[in-house]
Coordinates of C-alpha atoms in Angstrom, one line a residue:
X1 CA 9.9 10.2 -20.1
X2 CA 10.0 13.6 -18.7
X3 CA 6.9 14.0 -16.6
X4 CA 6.6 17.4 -14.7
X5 CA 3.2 17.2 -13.1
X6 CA 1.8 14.4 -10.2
X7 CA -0.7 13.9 -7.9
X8 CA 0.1 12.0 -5.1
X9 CA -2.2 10.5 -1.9
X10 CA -0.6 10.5 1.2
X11 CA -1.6 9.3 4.5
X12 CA 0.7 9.5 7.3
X13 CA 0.8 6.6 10.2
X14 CA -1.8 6.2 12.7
X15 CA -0.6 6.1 16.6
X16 CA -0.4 2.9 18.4
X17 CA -3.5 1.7 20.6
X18 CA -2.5 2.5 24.8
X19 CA -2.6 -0.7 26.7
X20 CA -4.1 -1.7 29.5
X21 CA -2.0 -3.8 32.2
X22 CA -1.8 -3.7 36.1
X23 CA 1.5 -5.1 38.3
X24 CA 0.8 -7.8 39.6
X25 CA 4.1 -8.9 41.8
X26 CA 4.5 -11.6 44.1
X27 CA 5.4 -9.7 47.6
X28 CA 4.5 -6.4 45.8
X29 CA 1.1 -4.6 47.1
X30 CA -1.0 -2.4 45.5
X31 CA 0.5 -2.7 42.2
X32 CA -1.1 -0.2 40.4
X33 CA -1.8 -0.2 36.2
X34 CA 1.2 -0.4 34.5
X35 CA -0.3 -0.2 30.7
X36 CA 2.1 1.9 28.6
X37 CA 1.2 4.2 25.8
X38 CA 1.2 3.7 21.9
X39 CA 4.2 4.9 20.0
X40 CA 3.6 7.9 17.2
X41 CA 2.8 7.0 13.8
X42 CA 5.6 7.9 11.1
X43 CA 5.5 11.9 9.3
X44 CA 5.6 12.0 5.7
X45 CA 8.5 14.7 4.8
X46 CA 9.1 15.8 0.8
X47 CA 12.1 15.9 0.2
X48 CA 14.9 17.4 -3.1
X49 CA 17.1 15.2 -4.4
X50 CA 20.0 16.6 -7.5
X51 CA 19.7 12.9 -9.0
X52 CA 15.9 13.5 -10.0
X53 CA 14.7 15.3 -12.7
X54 CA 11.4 14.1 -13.6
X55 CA 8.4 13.1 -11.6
X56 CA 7.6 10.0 -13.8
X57 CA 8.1 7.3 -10.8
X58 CA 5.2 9.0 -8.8
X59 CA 3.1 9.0 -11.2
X60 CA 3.0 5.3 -11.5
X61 CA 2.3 5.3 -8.0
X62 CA 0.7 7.9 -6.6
X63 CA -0.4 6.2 -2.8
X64 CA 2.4 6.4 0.1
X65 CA 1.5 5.5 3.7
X66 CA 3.9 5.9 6.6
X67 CA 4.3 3.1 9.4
X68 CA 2.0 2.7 12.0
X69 CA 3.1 3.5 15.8
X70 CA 3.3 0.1 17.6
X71 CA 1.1 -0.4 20.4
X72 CA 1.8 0.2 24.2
X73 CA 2.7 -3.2 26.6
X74 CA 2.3 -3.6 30.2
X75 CA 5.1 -2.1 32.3
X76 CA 4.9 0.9 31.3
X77 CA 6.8 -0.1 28.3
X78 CA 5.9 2.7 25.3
X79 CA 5.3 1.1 22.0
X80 CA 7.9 1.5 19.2
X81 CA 7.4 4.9 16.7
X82 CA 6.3 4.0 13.0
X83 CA 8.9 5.2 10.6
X84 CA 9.1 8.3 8.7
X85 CA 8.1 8.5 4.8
X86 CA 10.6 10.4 3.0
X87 CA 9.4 10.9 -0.9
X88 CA 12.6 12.3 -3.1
X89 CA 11.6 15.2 -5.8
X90 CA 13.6 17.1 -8.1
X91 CA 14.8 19.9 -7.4
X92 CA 12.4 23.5 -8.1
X93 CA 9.3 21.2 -6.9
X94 CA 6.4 23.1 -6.4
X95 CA 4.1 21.4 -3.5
X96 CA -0.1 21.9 -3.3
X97 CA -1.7 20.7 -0.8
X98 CA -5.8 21.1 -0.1
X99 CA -5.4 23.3 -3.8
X100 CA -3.1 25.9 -1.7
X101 CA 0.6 26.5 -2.6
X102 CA 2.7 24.5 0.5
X103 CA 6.1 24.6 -0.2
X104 CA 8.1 25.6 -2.9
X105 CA 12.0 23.6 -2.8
X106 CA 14.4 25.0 -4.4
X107 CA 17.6 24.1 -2.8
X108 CA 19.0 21.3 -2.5
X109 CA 18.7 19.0 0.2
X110 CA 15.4 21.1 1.3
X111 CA 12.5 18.9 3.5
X112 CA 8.9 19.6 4.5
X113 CA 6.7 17.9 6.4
X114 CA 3.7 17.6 4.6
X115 CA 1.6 14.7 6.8
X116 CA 2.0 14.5 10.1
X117 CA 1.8 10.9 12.0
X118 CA -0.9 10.3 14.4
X119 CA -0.3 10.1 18.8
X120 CA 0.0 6.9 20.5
X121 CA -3.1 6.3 22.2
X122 CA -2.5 6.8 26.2
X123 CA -2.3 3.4 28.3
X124 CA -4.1 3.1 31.9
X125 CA -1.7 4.1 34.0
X126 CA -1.8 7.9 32.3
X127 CA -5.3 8.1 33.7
X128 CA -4.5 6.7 37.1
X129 CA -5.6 9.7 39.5
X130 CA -5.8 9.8 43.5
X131 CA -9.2 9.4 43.3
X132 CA -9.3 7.1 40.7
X133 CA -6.5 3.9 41.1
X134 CA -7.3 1.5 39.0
X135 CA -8.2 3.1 35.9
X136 CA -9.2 -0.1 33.2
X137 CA -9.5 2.4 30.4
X138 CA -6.7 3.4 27.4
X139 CA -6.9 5.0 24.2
X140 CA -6.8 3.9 20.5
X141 CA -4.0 5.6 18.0
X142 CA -4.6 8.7 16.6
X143 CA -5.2 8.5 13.2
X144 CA -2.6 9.8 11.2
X145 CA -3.2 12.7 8.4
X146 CA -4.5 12.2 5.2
X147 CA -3.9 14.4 2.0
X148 CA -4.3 14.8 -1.9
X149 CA -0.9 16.8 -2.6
X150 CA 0.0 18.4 -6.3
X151 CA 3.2 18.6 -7.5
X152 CA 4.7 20.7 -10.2
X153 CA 8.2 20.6 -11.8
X154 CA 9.9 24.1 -12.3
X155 CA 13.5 23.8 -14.1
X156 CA 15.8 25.4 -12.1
X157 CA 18.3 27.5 -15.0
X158 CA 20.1 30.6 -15.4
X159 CA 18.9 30.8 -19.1
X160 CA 15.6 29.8 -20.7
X161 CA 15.9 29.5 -24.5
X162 CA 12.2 30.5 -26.3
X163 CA 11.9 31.0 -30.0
X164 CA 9.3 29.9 -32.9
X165 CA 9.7 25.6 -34.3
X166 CA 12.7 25.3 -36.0
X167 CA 14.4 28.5 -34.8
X168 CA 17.4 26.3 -34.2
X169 CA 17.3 26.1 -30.1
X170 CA 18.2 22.6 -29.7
X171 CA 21.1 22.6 -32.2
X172 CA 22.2 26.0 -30.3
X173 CA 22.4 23.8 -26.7
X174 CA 24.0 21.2 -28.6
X175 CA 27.0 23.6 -30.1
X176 CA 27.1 25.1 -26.6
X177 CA 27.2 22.3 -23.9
X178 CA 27.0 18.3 -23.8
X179 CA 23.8 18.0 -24.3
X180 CA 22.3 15.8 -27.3
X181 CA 18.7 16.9 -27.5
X182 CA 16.7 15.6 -30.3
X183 CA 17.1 17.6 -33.7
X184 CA 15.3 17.5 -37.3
X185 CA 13.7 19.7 -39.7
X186 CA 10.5 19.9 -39.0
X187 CA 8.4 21.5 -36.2
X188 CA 8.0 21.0 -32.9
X189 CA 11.0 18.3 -32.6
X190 CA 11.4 19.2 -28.8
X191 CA 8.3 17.9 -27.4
X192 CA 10.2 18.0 -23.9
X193 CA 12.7 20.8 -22.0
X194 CA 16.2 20.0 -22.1
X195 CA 19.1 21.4 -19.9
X196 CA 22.4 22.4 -21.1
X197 CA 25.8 23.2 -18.7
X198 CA 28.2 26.0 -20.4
X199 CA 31.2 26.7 -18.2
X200 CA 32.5 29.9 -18.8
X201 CA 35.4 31.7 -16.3
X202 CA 35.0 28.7 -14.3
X203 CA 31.7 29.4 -13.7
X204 CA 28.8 27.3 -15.1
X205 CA 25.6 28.5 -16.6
X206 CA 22.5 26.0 -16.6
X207 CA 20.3 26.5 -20.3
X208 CA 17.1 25.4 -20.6
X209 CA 15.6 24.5 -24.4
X210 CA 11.7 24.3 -24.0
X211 CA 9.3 23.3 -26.5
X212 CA 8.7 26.0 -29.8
X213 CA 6.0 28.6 -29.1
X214 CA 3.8 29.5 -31.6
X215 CA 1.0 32.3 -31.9
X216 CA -1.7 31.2 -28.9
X217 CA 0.4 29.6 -27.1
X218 CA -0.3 31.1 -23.6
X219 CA -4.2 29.7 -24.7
X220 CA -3.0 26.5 -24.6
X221 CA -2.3 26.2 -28.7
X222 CA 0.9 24.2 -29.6
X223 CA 3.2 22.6 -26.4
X224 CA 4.7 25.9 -25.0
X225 CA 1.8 26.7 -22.8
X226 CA 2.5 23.1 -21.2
X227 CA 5.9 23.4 -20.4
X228 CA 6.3 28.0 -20.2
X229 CA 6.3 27.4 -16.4
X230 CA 9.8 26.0 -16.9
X231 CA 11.6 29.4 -17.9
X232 CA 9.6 31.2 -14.6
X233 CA 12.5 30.5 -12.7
X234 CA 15.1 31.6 -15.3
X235 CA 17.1 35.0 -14.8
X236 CA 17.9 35.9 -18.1
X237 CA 15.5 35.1 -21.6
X238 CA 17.5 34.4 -24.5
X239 CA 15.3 35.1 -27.7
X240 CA 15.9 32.8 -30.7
X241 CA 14.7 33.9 -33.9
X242 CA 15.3 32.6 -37.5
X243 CA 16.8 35.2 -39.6
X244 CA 15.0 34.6 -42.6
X245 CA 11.5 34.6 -40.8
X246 CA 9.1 32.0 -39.8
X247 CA 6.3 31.4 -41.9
X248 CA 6.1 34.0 -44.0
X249 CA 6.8 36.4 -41.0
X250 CA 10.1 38.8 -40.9
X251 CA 12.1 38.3 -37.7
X252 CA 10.6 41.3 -35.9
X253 CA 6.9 40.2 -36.7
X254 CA 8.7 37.1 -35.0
X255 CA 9.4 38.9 -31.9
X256 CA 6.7 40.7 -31.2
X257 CA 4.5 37.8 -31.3
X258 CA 7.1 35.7 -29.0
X259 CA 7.2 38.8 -26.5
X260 CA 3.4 39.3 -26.3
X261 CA 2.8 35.4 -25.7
X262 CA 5.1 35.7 -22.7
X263 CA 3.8 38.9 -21.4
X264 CA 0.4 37.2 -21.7
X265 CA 1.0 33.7 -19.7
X266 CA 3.1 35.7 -16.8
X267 CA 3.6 39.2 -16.2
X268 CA 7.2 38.2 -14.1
X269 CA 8.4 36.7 -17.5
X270 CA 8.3 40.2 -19.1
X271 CA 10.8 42.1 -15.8
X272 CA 13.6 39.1 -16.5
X273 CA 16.8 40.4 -18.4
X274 CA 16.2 39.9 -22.2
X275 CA 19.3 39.0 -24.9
X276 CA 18.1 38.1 -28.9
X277 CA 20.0 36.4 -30.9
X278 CA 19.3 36.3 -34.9
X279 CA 20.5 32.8 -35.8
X280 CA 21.2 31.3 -39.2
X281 CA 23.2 33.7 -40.5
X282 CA 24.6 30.8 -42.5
X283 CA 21.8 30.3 -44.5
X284 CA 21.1 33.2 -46.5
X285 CA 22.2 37.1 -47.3
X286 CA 20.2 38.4 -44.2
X287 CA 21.8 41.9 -44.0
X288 CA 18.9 44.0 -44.6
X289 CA 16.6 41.3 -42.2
X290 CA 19.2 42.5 -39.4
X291 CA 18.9 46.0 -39.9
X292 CA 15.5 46.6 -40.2
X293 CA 15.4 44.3 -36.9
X294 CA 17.6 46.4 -35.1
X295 CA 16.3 49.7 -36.3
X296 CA 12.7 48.4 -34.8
X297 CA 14.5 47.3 -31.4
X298 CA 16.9 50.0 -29.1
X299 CA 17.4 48.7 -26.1
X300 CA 17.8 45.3 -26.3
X301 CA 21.4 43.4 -26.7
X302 CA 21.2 41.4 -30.0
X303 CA 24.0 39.3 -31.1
X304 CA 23.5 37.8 -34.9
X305 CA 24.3 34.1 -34.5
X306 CA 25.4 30.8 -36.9
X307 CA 25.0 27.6 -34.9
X308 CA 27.1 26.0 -38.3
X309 CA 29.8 28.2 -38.3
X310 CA 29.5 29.5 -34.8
X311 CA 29.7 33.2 -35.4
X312 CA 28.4 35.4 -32.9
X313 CA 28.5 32.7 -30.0
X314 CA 31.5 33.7 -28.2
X315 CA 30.0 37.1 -27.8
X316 CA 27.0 35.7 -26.9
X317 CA 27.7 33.3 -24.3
X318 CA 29.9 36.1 -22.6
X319 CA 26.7 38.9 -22.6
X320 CA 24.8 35.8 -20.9
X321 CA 27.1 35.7 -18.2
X322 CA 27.1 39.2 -17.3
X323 CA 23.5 39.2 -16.8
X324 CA 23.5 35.8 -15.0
X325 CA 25.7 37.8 -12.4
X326 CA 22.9 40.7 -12.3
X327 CA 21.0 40.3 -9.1
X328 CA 17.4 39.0 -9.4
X329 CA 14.6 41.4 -8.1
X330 CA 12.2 40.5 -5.5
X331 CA 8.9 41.1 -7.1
X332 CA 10.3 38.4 -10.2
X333 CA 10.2 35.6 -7.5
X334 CA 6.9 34.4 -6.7
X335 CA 6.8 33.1 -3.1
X336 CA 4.3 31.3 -1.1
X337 CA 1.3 33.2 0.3
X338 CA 1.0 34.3 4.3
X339 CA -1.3 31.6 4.9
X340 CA -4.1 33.5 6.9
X341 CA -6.0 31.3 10.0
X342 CA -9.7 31.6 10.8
X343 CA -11.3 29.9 13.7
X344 CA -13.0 27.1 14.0
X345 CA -15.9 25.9 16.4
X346 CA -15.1 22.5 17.9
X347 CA -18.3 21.4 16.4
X348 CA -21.4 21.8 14.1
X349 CA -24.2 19.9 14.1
X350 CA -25.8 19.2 10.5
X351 CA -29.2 17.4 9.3
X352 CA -28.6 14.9 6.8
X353 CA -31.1 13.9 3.8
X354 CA -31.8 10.9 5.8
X355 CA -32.6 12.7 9.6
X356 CA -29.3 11.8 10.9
X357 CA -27.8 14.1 13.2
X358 CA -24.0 14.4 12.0
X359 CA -21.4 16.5 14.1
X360 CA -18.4 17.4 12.8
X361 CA -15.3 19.1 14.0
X362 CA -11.4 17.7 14.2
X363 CA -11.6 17.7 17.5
X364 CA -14.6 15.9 18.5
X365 CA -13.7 13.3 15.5
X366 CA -10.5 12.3 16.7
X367 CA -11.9 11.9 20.2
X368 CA -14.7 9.4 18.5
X369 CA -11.4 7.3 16.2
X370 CA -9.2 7.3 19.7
X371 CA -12.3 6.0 21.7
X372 CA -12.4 2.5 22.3
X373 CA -16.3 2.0 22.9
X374 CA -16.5 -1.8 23.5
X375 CA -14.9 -0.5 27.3
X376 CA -17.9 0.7 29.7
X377 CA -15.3 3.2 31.3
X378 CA -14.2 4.9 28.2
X379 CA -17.6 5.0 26.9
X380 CA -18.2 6.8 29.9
X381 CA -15.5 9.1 29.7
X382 CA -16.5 10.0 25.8
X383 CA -20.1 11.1 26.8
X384 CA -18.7 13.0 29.9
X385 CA -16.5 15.2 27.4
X386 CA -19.3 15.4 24.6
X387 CA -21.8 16.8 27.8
X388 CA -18.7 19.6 29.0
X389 CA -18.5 20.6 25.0
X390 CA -22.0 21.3 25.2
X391 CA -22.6 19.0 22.4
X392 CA -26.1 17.9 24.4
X393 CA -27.5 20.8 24.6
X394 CA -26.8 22.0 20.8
X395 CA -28.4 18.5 19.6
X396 CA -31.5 19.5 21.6
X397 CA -31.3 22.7 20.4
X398 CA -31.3 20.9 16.7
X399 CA -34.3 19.1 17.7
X400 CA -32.9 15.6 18.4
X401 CA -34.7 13.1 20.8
X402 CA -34.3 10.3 22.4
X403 CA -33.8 7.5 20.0
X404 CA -32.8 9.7 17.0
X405 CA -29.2 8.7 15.2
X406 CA -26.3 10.5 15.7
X407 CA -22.8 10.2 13.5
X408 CA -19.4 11.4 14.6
X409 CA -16.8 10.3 12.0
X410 CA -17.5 6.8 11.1
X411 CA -19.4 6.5 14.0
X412 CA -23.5 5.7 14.7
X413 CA -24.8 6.2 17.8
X414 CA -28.8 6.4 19.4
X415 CA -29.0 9.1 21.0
X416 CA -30.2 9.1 24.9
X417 CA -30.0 11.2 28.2

C-alpha cells in the first residue's frame, strides 16, 4: 500500500537522575561527595533511506521514544547515555514539525535531528563549593523533547506523466521501462503513483505515472489533487492526451483544462519544461485532431505517440532527455523558510478558571521536572532561584497570598514567604 502522508509522536529520552554519594575510605580523610552525574537521554534523528518508498510502516505506529540516560553512581562514575532513535524515510520526505516546514531530505543518506534528548541531572559533587563541602543535593534528568511531527512524501523524478483517465500513462511507463503498473479500460485505474527507470545514453531517467486528473481536480474532485504534490519536484511535465478526445472534448479542450488545473494547485508547476505527446495514434484517422492541435499550440514540442505500435517514442524519449539535462531554476524549488526568533520572557504568570496561579516558561519548567523536592536542600535551592528570577515579586504583583496555589509544570505548590 503506498501511503504518502504520517503523523508521527516523538519523544526523545529524558536525562539520567545525578547521584548523591560521599568517599568514604578507610585511612582517607575528608572524603568529599563523589556522586556522579546522569548520562544524556538518546536524540531522535530522521533519516533517508533509497530502500523506502512509502510511509505505510509509520503509520501503523506512529509513537517512537528514545532511551533514557542512565543514572549517575558514586565515584564520580557518569551514568551511561540513552541511545539514539534513528526513524528511516524515503527519500523527497518533507518534515513538519509544530505545523512549520523542518526539513525537507532530498538526498540520500540526509539526517536531522528533530528531538533532542534531555541532560543528565548533575550529581553532588558538581555542587561542592569552598564554602559549601558537603553538598547532599543532585538533580533529576532533564526531560527529553516531545513533538507531533508531519510527514509528507514527494516523488523524487526527472519526469511527471499528467493526462485525463485513460489517456494511456500507465501502458506508456509500461512500453518504456520495467515497470508493470496496473492497466484496464476504465477510469481512474491508477489509484496510486508509479515510477518508471528509462536508460537512455547511459543515463537514466526516473518517470513518475500519477493518478488521472480530471476538471476540479486542484479542488479536491477525482484523486489528482491527492497525489499532484508528487510531480512538484519533477523537471520536465510530459502532457498525455488521447487523440481522439476525452469525453466528448477534442485534445486541445483536453489541454487547456489539464494546464489550468496545474497552474491552479501550484504556480511552480506552470515554470517546469513542458513536452505533449498525442497518443493513440493507433486507434483512429486522427490527422485533422493533430493539426488543429498544433495550429492552437506554437511553442510547445509535441511528438504524436502509439504506445501499440510505438511510433513517436524514440523521438520522444530523446526530447525528454534534453530537457532533463536543462538546468532547474531557483525560484521552481521551494525551500524551507528563514525561520525568524522572537524572544521570550523566562516566565508569565496566568490566573486559571479555578484561582490557581500557573507560571509558565521553559526555563522555569525544566528547573521544577529536574528538582527533586523530597530533599530539604534542593528545595532550598529551587526557591532561592525562583526569588533571583523575580518570580516573587510578579506573583504579588498578580495578587497572590500566602496560602494561594501555585503550578509550575506538573507541579502544585502553597505559596508562602
Amino acid at each position: 500500500m503506498f501511503i504518502d502522508k504520517a503523523k508521527i509522536f516523538i519523544t526523545a529520552g529524558r536525562g539520567g537522575d545525578g547521584c548523591i554519594s560521599f568517599r568514604r575510605e578507610k585511612f582517607v580523610p575528608l572524603g568529599g561527595p563523589d556522586g556522579g552525574n546522569g548520562g544524556k537521554g538518546g536524540d531522535i534523528y530522521i533519516e533517508t533511506d533509497t530502500k523506502k518508498s512509502t510511509l505505510l510502516d509509520l503509520s501503523y505506529r506512529p509513537k517512537f521514544f528514545a532511551e533514557n540516560g542512565s543514572r549517575g553512581e558514586s565515584a564520580n562514575k557518569y551514568g551511561k547515555y540513552g541511545k539514539d532513535l534513528v526513524i528511516k524515510v524515503p527519500l523527497g520526505t518533507l518534515i513538519y514539525k509544530n505545523n512549520e516546514l523542518f526539513a525537507d531530505l532530498k538526498e540520500e543518506g540526509q539526517k536531522v535531528l528533530v528531538a533532542k534528548g534531555g541532560r543528565g541531572g548533575r550529581g553532588n559533587s558538581a555542587f561542592k563549593t569552598q564554602k559549601h563541602t558537603v553538598p547532599r543535593i543532585a538533580e533529576k534528568g532533564e526531560p527529553g523533547e516531545e513533538a507531533e511531527i508531519e510527514l509528507e512524501l514527494r516523488l523524487i523524478a526527472d519526469v511527471g506523466l499528467v493526462g485525463f483517465p485513460n489517456a494511456g500513462k500507465s501502458t506508456f511507463l509500461s512500453v518504456i521501462s520495467s515497470a508493470r503498473p496496473k492497466i484496464a479500460d476504465y477510469p481512474f485505474t491508477t489509484l496510486e503513483p508509479n515510477l518508471g527507470v528509462v536508460s537512455l545514453n547511459d543515463k537514466q531517467i526516473v518517470i513518475a505515472d500519477i493518478p488521472g486528473i480530471i476538471e476540479g481536480a486542484s479542488f479536491g474532485k477525482g484523486l489528482g489533487l491527492e497525489f499532484l504534490r508528487h510531480i512538484k519536484r519533477t523537471k520536465v511535465l510530459l502532457y498525455m492526451i488521447d487523440v481522439s478526445g476525452f469525453d466528448g472534448l477534442d485534445p486541445y479542450e483536453v489541454y487547456k483544462i489539464l494546464n489550468k488545473e496545474l497552474k491552479q494547485y501550484s504556480k511552480f508547476l506552470s515554470k517546469k519544461h513542458t513536452v505533449i505527446a498525442l497518443n493513440k495514434t493507433d486507434v483512429c484517422d486522427c490527422g485533422q485532431n493533430i493539426e488543429k492541435f498544433k495550429k492552437n499550440i506554437k511553442n510547445k514540442k509535441i511528438f504524436s505517440i502509439s504506445n501499440v505500435s510505438k511510433e513517436g517514442i524514440d523521438k520522444l524519449l530523446s526530447e525528454l532527455a534534453k530537457l532533463v539535462e536543462l538546468p532547474v531554476k531557483e525560484e521552481d524549488i521551494e525551500s524551507v523558510p528563514i525561520k525568524k526568533y522572537i524572544y521570550e520572557p523566562d516566565f508569565k504568570i496566568d490566573i486559571d478558571e479555578y484561582g490557581i496561579f500557573v507560571i509558565s516558561g521553559k526555563k522555569i519548567e525544566v528547573l521544577a521536572e529536574m528538582t527533586k523536592f523530597n530533599e530539604d536542600e534542593a528545595l532550598r535551592r529551587f526557591q532561592n532561584i525562583l526569588k533571583k528570577m523575580g518570580v516573587d515579586i510578579a506573583l504579588e504583583e498578580k495578587g497572590c497570598k500566602v496560602g494561594d496555589t501555585v503550578r509550575i509544570g506538573n507541579f502544585e505548590f502553597d505559596y508562602t514567604k
